[in-house]
Coordinates of N, CA and C in Angstrom, one line a residue:
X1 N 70.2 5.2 37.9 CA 70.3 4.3 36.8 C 69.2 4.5 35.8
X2 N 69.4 5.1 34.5 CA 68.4 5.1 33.3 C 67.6 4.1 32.8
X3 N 67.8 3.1 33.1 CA 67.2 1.7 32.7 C 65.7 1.3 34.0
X4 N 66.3 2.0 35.8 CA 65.3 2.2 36.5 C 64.4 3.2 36.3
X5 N 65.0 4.1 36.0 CA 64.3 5.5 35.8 C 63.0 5.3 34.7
X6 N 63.6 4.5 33.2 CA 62.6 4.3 32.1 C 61.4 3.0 32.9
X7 N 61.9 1.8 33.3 CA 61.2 1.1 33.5 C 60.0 1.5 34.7
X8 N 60.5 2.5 35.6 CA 59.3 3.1 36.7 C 58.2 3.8 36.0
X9 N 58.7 4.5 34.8 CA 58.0 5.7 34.1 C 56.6 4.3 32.9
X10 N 57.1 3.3 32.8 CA 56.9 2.1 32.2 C 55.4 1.9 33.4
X11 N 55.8 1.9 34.4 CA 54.6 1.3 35.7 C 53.8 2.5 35.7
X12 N 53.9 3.7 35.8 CA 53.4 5.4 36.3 C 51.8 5.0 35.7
X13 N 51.5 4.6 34.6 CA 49.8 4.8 34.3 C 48.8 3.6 34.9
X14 N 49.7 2.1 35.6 CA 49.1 1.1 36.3 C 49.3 1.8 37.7
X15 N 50.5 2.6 37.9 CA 50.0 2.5 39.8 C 48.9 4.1 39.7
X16 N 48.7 4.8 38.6 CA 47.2 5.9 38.8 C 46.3 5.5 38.7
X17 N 46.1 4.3 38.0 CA 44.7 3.8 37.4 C 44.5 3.6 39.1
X18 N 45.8 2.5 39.6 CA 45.6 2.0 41.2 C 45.1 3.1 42.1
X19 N 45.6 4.7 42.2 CA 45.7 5.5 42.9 C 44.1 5.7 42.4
X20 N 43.6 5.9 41.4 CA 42.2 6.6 41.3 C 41.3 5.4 41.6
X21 N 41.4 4.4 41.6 CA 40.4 3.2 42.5 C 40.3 2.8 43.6
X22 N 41.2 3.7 44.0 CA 41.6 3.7 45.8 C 41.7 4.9 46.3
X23 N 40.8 6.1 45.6 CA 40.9 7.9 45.6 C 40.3 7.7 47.3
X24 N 38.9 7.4 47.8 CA 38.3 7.5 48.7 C 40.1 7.6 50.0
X25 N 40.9 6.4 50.0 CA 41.9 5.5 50.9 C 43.3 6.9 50.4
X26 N 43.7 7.1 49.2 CA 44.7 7.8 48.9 C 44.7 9.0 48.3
X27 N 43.8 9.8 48.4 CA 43.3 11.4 47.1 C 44.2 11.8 46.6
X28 N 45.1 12.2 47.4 CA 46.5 13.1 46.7 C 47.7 12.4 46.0
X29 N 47.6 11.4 46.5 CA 49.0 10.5 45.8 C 50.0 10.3 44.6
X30 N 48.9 10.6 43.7 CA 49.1 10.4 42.0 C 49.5 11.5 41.8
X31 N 48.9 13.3 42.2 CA 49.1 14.4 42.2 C 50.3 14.8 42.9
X32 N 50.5 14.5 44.2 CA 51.9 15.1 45.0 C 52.8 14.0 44.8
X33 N 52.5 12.7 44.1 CA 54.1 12.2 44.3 C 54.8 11.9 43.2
X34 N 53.3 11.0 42.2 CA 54.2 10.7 41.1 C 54.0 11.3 39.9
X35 N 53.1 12.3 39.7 CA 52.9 13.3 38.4 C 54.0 14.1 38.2
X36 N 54.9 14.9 39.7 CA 55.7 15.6 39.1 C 57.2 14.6 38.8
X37 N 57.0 13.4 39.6 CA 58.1 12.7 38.7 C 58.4 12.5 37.2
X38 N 57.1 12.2 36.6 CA 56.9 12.0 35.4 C 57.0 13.7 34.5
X39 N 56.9 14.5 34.8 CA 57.4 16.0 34.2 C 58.3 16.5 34.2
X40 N 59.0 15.7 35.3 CA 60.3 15.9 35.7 C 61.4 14.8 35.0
X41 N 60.8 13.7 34.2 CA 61.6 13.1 33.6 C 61.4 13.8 32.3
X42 N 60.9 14.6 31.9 CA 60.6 15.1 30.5 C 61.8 15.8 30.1
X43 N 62.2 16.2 30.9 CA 63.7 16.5 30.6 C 64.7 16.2 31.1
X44 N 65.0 14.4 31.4 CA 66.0 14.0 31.8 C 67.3 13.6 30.3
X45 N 68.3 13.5 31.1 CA 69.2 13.6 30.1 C 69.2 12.3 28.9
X46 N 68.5 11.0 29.6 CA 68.6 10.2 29.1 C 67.8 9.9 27.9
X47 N 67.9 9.7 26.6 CA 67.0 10.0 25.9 C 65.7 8.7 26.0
X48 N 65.8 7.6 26.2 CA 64.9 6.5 27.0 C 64.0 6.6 27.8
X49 N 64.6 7.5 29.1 CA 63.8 7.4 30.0 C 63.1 9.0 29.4
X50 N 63.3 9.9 29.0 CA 62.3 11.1 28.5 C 61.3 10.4 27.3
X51 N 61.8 9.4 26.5 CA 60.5 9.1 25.5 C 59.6 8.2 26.6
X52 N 59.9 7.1 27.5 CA 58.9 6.7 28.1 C 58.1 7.2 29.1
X53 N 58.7 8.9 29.5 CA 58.0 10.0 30.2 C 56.4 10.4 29.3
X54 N 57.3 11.1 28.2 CA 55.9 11.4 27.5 C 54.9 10.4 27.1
X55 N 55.5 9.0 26.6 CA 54.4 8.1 26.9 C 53.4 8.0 27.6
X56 N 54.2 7.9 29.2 CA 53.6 7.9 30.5 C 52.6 8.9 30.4
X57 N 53.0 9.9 30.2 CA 52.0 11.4 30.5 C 51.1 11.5 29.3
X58 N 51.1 10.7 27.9 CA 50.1 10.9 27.0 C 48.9 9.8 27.1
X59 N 49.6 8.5 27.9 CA 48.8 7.9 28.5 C 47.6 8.0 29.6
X60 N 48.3 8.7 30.5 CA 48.0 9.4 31.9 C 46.4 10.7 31.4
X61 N 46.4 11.6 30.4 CA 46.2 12.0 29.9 C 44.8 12.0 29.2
X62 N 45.0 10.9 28.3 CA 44.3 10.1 27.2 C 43.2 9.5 28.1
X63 N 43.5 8.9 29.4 CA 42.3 7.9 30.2 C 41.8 9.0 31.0
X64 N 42.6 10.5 31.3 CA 41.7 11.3 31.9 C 42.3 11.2 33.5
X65 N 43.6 10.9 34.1 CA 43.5 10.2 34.9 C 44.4 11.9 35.6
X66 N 45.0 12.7 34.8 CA 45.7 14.2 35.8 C 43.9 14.6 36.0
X67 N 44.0 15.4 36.9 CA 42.9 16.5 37.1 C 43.6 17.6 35.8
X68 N 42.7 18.3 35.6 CA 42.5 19.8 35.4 C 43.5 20.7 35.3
X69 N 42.8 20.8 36.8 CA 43.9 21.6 37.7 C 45.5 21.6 37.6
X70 N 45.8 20.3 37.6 CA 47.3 19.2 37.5 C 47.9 19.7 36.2
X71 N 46.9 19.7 35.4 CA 47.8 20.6 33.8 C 47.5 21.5 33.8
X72 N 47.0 21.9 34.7 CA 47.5 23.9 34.4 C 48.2 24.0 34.7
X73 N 48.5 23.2 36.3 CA 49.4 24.1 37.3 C 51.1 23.3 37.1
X74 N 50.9 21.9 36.7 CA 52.1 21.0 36.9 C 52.4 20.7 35.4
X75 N 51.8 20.3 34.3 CA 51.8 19.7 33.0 C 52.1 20.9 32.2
X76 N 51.6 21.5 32.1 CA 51.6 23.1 31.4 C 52.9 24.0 31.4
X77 N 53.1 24.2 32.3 CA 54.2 25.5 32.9 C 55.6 24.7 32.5
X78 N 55.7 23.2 33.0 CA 56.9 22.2 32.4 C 57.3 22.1 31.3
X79 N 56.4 22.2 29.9 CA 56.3 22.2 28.8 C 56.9 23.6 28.3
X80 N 56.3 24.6 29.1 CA 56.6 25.8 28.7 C 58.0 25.9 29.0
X81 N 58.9 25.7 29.8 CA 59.9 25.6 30.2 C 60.8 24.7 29.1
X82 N 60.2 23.6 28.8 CA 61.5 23.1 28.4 C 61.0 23.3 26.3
X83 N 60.3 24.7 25.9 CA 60.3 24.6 25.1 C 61.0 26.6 25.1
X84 N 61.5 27.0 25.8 CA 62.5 28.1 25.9 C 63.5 28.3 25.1
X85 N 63.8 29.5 24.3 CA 64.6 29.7 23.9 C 66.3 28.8 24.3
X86 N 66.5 28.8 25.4 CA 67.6 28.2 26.0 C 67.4 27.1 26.0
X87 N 66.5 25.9 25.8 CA 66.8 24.7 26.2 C 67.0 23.7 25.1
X88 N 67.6 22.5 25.8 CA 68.4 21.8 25.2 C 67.2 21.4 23.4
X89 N 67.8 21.4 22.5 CA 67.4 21.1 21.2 C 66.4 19.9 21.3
X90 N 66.4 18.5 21.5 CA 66.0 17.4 21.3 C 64.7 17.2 22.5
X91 N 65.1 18.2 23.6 CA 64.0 18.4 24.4 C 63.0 19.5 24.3
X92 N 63.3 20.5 24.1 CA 62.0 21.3 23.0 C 61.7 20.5 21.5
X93 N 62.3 20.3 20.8 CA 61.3 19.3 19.9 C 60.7 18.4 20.4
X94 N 60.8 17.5 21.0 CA 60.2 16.7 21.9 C 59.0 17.0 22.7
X95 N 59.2 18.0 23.6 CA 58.1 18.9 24.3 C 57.1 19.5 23.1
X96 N 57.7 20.5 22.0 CA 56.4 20.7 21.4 C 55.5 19.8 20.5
X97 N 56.1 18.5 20.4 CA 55.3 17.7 20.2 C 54.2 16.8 21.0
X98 N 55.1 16.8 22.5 CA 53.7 16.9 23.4 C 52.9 17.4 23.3
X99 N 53.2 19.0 23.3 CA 51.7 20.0 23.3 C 50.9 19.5 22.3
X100 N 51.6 19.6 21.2 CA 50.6 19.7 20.0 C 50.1 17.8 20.3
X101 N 50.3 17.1 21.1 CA 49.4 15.7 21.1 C 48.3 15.9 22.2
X102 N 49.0 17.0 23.5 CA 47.9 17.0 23.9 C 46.9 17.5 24.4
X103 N 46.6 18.4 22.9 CA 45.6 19.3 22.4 C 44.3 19.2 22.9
X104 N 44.4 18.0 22.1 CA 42.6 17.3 21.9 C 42.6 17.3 23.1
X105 N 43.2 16.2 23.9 CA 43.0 15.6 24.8 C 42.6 16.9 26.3
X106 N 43.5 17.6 26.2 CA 43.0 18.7 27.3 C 41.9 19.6 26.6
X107 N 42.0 20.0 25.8 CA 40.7 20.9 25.0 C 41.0 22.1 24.7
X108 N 40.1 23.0 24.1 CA 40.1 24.3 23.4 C 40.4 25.3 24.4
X109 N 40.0 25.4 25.9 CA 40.1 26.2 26.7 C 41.4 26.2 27.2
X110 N 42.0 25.2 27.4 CA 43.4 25.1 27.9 C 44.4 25.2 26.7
X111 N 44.3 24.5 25.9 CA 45.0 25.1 24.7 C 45.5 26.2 24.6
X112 N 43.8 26.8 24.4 CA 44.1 28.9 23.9 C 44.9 28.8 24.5
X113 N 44.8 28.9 26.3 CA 45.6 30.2 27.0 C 46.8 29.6 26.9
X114 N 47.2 27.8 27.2 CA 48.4 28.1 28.0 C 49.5 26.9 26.6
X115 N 48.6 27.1 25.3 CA 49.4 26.2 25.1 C 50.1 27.0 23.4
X116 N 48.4 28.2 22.9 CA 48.9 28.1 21.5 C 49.8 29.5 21.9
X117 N 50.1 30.2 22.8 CA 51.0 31.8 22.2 C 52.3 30.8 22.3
X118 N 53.1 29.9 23.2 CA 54.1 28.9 22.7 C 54.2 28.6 21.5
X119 N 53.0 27.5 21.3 CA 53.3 27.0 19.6 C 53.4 28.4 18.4
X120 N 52.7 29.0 18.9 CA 52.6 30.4 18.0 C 54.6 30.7 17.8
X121 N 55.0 31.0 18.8 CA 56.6 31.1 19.0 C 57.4 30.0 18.4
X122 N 56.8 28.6 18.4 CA 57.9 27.7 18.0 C 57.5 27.6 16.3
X123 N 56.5 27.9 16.0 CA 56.7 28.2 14.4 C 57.4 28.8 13.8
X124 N 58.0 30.0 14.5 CA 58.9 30.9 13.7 C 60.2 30.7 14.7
X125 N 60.5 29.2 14.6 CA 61.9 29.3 15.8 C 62.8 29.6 14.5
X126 N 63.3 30.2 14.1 CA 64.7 30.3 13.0 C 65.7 29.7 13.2
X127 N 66.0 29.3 14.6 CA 67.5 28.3 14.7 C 66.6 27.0 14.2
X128 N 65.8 26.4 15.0 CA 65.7 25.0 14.2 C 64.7 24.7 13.5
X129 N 64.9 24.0 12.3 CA 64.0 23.3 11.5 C 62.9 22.1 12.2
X130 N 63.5 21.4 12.4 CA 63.1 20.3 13.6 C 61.7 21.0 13.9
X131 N 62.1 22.0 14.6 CA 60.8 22.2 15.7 C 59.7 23.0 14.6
X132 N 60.0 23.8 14.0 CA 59.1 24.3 12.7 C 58.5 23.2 12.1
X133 N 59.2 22.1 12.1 CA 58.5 20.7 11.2 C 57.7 19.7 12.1
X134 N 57.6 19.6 13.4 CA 56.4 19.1 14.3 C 55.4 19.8 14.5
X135 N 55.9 21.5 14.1 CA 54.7 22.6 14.6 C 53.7 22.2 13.0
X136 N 54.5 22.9 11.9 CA 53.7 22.0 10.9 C 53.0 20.7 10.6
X137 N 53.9 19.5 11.1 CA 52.8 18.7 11.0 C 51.8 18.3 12.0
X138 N 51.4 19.4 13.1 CA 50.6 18.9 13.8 C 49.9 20.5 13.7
X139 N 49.7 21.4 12.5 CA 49.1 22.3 12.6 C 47.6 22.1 12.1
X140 N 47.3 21.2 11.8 CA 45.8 20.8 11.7 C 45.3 20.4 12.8
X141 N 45.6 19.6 13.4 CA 45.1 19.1 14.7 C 44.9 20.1 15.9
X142 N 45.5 21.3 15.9 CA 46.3 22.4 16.7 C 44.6 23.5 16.3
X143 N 44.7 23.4 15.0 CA 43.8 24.5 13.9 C 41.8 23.9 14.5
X144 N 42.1 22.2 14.3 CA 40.8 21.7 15.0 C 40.5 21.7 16.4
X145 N 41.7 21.9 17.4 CA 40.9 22.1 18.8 C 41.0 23.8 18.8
X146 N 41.1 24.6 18.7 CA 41.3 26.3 19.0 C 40.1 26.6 18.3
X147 N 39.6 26.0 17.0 CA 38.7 26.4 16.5 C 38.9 27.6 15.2
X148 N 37.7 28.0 14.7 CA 37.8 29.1 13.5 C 38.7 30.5 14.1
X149 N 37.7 31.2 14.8 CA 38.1 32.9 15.3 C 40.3 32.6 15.9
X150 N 40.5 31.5 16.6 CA 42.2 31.3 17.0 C 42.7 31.3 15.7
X151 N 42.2 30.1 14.6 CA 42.9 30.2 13.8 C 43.2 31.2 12.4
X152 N 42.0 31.5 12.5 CA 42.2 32.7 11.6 C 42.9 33.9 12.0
X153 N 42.8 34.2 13.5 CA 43.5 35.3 13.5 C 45.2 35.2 14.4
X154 N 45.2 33.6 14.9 CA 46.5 33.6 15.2 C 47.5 32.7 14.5
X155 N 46.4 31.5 13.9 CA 47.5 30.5 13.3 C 47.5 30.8 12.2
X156 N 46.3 31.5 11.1 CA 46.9 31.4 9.7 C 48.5 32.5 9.5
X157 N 48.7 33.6 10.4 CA 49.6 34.2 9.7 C 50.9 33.4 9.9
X158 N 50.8 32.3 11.1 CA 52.2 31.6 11.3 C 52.0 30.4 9.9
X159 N 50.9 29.8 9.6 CA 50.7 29.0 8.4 C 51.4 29.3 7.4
X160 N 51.2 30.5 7.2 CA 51.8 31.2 5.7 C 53.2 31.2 5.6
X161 N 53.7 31.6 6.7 CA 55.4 31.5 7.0 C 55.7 29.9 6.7
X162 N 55.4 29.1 7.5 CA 55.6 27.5 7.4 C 55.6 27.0 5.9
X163 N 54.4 27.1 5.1 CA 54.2 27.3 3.6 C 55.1 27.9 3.1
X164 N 55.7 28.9 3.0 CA 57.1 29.2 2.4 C 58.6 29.0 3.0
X165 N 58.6 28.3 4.3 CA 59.9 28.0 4.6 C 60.9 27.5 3.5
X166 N 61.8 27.5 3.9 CA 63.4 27.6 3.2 C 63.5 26.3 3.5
X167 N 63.1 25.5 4.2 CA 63.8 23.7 4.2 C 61.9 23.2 3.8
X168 N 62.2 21.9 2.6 CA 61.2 21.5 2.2 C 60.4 20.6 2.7
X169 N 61.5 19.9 4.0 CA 60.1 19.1 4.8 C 59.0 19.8 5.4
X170 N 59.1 20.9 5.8 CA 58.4 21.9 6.7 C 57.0 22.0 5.6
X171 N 57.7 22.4 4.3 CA 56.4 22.6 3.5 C 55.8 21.7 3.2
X172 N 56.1 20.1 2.9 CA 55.7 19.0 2.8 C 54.7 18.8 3.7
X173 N 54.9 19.2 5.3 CA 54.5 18.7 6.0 C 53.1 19.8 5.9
X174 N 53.2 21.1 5.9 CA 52.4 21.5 5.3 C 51.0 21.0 4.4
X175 N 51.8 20.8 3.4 CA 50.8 19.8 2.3 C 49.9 19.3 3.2
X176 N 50.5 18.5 3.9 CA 50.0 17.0 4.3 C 49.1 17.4 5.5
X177 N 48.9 18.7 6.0 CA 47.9 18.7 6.8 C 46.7 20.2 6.6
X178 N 47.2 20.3 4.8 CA 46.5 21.6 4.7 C 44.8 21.5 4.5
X179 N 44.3 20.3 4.7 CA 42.5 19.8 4.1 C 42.1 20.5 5.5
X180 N 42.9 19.9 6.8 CA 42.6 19.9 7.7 C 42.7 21.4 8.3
X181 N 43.5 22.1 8.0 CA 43.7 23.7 8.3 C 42.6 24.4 7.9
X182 N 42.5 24.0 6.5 CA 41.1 24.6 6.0 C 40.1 24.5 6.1
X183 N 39.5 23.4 6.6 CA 38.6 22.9 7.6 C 38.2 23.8 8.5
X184 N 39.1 24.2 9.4 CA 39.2 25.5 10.8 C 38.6 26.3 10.0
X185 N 38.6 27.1 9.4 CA 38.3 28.1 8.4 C 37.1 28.8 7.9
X186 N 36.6 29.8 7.5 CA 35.9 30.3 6.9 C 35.5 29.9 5.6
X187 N 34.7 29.8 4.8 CA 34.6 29.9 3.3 C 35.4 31.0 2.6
X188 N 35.2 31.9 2.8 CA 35.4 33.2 2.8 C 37.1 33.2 2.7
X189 N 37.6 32.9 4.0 CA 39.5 32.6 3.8 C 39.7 31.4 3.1
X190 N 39.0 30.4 2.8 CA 39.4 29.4 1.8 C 39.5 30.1 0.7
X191 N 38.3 30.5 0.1 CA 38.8 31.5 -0.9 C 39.6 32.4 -1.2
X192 N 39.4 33.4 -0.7 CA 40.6 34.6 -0.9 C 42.0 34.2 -0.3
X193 N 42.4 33.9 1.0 CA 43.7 33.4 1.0 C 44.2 31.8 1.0
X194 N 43.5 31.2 1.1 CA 44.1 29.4 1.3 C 44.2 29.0 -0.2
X195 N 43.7 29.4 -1.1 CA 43.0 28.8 -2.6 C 44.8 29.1 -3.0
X196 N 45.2 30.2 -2.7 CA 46.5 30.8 -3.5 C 47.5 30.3 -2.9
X197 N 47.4 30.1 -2.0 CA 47.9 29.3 -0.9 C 48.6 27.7 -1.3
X198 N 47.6 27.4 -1.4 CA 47.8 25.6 -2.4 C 48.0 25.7 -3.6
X199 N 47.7 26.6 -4.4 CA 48.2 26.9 -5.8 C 49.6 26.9 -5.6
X200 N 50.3 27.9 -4.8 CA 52.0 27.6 -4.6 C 52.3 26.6 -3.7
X201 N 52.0 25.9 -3.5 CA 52.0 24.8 -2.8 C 52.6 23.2 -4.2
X202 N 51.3 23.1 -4.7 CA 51.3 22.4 -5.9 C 52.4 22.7 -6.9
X203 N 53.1 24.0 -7.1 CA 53.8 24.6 -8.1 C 55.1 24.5 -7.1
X204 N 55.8 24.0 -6.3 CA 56.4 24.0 -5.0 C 57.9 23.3 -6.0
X205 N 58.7 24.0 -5.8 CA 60.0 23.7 -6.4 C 60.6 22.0 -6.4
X206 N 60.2 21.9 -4.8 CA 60.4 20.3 -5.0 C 59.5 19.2 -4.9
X207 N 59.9 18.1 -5.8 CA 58.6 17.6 -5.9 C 58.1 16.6 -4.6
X208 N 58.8 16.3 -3.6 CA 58.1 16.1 -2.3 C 57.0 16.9 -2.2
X209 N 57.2 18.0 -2.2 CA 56.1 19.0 -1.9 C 54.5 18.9 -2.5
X210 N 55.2 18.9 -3.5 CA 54.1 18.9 -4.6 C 53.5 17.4 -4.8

């Protein structure tokens, strides 16, 4: 029943807080029973019980309460899956909007390896818009945990594509997180490539954009 499924995923960050104050009495519990429930609803059919998944897990997350380990080995690899060429539409948009939330929260080291050659891929997905327009608006936040040397030499060339996409939210969304891209940045590429960059930006056919 979907309505049990959402409301359990609803309890998942009260019974870990419970499981980590009672670590000495239960160590494994949170890790072997109910983390992979919660990754495992990430792609359930129900669209309810998957938004109160990622809840759960950005919750879970945010207080610090997965190990490490737990998103390399369980959090990580799940995402990568349900952000596959083959998988269902509304659950890879969905999923890469996890990643890109939870960036910060796991950090620059786990990012790099296991999170940006993905996002790197879903920027240039050509079937869907959708997912090109979560990669954009969360390409600053994505640009401030990787740091300058990731972004200059992996995200600005996906940047540039997004900036000239064919559908205008994508560029909008652009706009709206370009202070912060350039931030990541050199002096040096603010000038010579980002300056020209925002000039077509501003001159942008439609005026959302602009």
């Amino acid at each position: 029943e979907p309505t049990v499924r959402a409301e359990l995923m609803e309890q998942v960050p009260h019974i870990a807080m419970f499981c980590q104050e009672n670590r000495p009495s239960i160590p494994y519990a949170f890790s072997k029973y109910l983390l992979p429930i919660v990754v495992r609803y990430l792609a359930d059919q129900n669209n309810q019980v998957r938004k109160t998944s990622q809840a759960a897990l950005l919750v879970l997350l945010e207080q610090e309460l997965v190990e490490r380990y737990d998103v390399e080995t369980k959090v990580c690899p799940v995402l990568i899956d349900l952000t596959a060429p083959d998988s269902n539409d509304d659950v890879k948009t969905e999923a890469v909007a996890i990643m890109c939330k939870m960036a910060s929260m796991v950090g620059k080291d786990i990012t790099e390896r296991l999170v940006l050659p993905r996002f790197c891929e879903m920027c240039c997905d050509c079937r869907m818009f959708h997912v090109r327009k979560v990669c954009a608006a969360n390409f600053g936040d994505i640009c401030s945990v990787v740091g300058q040397q990731a972004t200059e030499e992996m995200l600005l060339p996906r940047f540039f594509q997004l900036c000239s996409d064919n559908v205008w939210g994508v560029r909008k969304a652009c706009a709206e997180c370009f202070m912060a891209v350039s931030c990541a940045t050199s002096q040096e590429v603010r000038r010579t490539k980002l300056s020209t960059l925002f000039i077509n930006l501003i001159s942008d056919p439609s005026r959302w954009v602009r």
